[in-house]
Coordinates of N, CA and C in Angstrom, one line a residue:
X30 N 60.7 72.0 70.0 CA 59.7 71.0 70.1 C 59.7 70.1 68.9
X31 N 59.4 68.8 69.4 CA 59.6 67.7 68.1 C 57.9 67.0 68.2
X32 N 58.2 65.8 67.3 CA 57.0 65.3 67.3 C 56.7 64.1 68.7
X33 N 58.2 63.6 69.0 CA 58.2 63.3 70.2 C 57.5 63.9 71.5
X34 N 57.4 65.3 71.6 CA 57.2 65.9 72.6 C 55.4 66.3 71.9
X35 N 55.3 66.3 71.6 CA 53.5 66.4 70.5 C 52.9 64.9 71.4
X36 N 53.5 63.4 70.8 CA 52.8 62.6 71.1 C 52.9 62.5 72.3
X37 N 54.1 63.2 73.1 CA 53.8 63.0 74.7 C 52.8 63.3 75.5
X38 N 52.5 65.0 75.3 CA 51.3 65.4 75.2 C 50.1 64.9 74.7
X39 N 50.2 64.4 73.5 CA 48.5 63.8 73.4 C 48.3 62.7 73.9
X40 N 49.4 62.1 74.6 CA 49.2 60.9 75.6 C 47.9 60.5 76.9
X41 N 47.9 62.1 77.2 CA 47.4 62.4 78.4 C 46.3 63.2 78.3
X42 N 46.3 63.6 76.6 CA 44.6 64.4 76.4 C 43.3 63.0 75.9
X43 N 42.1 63.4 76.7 CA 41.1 63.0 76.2 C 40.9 62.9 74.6
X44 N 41.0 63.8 74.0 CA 41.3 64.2 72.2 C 42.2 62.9 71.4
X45 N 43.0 62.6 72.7 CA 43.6 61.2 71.7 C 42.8 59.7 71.8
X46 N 41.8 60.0 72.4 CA 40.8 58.5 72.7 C 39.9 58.4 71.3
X47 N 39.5 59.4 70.4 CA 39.0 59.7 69.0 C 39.8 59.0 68.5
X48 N 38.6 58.5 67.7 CA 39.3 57.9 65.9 C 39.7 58.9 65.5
X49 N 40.3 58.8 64.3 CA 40.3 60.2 63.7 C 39.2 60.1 62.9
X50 N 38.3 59.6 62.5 CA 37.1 59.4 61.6 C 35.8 60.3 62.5
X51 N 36.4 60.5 63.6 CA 34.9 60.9 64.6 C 35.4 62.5 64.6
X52 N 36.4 62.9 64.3 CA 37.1 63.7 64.8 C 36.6 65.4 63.8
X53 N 35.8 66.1 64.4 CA 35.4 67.2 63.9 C 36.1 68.2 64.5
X54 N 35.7 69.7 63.6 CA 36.2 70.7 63.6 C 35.8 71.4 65.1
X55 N 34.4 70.9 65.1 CA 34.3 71.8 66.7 C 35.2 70.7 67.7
X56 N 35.5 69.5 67.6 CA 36.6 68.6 68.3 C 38.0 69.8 68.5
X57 N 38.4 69.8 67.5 CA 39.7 70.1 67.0 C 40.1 71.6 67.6
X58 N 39.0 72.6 67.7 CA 38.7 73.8 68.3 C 38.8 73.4 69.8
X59 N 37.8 72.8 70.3 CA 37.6 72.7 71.6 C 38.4 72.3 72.3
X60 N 39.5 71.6 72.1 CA 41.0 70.8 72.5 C 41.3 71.3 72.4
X61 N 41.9 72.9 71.6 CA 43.0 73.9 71.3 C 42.7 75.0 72.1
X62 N 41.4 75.0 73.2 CA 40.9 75.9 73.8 C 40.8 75.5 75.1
X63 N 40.6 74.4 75.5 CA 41.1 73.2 76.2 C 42.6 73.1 76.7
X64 N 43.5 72.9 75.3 CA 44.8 72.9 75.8 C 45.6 74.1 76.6
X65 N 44.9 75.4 75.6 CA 45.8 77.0 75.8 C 44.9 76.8 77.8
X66 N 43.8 76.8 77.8 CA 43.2 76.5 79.1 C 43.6 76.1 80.2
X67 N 44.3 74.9 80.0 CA 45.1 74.5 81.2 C 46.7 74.9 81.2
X68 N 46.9 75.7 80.5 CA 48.4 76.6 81.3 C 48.9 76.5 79.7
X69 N 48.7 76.4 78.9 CA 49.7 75.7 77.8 C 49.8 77.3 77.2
X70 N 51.0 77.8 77.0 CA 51.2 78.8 75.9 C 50.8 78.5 74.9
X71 N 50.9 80.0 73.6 CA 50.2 79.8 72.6 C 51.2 79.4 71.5
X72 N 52.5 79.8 71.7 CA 53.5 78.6 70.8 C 53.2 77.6 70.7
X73 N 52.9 76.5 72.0 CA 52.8 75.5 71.9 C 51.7 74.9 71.3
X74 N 50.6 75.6 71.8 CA 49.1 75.3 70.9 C 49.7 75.3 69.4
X75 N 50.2 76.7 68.9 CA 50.6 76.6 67.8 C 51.5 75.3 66.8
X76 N 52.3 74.8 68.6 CA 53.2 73.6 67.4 C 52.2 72.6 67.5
X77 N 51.7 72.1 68.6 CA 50.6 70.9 68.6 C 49.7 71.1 67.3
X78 N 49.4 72.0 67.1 CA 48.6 72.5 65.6 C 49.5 71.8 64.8
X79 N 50.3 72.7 64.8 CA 51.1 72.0 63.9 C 51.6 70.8 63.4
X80 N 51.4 70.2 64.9 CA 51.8 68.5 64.2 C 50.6 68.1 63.3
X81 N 49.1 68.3 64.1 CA 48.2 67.8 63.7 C 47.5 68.2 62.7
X82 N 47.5 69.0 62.2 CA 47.0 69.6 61.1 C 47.1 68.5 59.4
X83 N 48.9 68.6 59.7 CA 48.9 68.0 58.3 C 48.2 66.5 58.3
X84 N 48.6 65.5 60.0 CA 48.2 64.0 60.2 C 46.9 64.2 59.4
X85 N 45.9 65.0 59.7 CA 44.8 65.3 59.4 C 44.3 65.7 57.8
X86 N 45.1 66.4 57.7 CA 45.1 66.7 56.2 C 45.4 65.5 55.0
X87 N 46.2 64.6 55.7 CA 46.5 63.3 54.9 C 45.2 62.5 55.1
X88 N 44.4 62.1 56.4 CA 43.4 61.4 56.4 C 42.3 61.9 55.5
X89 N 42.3 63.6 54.5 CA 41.1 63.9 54.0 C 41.6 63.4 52.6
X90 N 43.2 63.9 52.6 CA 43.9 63.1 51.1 C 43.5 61.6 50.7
X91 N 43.5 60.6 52.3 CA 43.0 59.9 51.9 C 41.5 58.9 51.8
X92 N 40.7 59.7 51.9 CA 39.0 59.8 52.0 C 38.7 59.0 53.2
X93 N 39.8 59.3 54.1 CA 39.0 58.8 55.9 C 38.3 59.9 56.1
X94 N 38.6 61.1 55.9 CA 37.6 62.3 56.4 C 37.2 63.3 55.1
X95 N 35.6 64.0 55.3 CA 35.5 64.9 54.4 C 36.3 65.9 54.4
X96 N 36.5 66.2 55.5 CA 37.1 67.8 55.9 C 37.8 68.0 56.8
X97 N 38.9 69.3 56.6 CA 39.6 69.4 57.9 C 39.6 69.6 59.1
X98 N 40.0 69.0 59.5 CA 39.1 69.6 61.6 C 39.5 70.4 61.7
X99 N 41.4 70.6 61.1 CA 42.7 71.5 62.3 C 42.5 72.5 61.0
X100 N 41.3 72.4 59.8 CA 42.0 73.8 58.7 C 41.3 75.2 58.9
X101 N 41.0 75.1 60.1 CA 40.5 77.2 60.6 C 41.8 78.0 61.0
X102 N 41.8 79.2 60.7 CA 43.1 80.2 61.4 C 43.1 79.7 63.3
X103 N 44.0 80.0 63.3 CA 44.1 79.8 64.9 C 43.7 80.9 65.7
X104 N 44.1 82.3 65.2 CA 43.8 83.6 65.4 C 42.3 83.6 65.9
X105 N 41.3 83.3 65.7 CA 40.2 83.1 66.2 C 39.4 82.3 67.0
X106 N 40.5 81.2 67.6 CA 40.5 80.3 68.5 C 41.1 80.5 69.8
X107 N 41.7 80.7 69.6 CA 43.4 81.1 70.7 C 43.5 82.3 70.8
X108 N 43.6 83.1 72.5 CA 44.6 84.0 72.5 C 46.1 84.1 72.3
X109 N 46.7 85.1 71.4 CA 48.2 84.6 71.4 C 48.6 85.5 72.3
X110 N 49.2 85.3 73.7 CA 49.3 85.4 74.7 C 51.1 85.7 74.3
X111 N 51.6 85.5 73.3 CA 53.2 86.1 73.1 C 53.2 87.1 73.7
X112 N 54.9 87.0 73.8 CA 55.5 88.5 74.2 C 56.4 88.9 73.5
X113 N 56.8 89.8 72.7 CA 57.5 90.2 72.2 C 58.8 90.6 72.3
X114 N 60.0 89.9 71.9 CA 61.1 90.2 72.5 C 62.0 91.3 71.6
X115 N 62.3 92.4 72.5 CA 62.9 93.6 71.9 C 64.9 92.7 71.9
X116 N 64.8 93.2 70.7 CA 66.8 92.9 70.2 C 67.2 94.3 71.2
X117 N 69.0 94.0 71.4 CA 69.3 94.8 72.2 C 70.4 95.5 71.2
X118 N 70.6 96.8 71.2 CA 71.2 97.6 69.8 C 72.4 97.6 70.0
X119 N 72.8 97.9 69.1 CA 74.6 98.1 68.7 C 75.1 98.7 70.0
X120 N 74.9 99.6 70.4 CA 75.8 100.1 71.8 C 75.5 99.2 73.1
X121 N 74.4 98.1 73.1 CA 74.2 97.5 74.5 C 75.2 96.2 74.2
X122 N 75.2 96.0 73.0 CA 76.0 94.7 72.7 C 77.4 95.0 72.2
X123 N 77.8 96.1 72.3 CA 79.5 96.9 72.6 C 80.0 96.7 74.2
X124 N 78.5 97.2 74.8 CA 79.3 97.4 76.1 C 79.2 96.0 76.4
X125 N 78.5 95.1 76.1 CA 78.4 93.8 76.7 C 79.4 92.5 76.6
X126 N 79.8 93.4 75.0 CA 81.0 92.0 74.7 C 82.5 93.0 75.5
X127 N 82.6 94.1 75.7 CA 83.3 95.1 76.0 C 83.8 94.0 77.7
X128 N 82.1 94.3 78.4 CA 82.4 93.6 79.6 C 82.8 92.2 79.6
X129 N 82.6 91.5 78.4 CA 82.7 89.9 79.0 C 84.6 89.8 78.0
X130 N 84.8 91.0 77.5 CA 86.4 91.2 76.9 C 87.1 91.2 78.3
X131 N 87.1 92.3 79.1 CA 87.4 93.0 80.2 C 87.9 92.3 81.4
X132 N 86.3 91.1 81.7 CA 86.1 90.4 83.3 C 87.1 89.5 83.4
X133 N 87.7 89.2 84.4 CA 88.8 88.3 84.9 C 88.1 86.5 84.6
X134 N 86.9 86.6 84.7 CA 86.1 84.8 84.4 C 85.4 84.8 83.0
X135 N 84.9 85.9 82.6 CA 84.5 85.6 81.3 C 85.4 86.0 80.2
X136 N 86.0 86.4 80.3 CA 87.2 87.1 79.0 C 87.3 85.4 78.3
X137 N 87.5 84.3 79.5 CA 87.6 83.0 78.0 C 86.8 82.3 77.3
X138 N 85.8 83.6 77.3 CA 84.6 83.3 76.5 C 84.5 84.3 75.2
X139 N 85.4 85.0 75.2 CA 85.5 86.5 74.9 C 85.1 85.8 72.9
X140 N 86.1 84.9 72.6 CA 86.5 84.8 71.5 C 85.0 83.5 70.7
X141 N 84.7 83.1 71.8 CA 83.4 82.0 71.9 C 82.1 82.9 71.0
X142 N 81.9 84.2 71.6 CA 80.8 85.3 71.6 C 80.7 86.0 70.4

């Protein structure tokens, strides 16, 4: 995800009609509860955070705002709804490059892998 795909999204959220001068912490909360709400995983919450956080942090650097909207943990906002992906161990990835060595269509991938 880029910042391209950030401002795409806040294209279409209500949260981008704010100044950023109006723009408070229970705002900044409510939109991130708001977003995970309407289907949004919590990576994504995470990177939209992400973009916004620092934009925001610059407007306090430069006395447009007292304080941070986006500077609370997320962890207490957001369910992180992740899943955790298990690696697959030395013998599943023996037999696996084993089989794509072996197969008549993948073997010309063999040296790719």
């Amino acid at each position: 995800m880029n910042y391209k795909f950030v401002q795409n999204i806040l294209k279409s959220e209500t949260f981008n009609d704010k100044k950023i001068s109006q723009v408070k912490t229970s705002d900044a909360k409510r939109f991130l509860i708001k977003f995970q709400q309407d289907g949004r995983y919590y990576s994504t919450v995470k990177t939209v955070r992400g973009v916004l956080r620092p934009a925001f942090q610059m407007a306090v650097d430069d006395d447009v705002l007292m304080k941070k909207p986006f500077g609370f943990g997320l962890a207490g906002v957001v369910v992180n709804d992740s899943v955790t992906r298990e690696t697959i161990t030395k013998d599943q990835m023996r037999k696996f490059l084993k089989f794509i060595h072996d197969d008549n269509v993948y073997c010309k991938y063999y040296e790719e892998v």
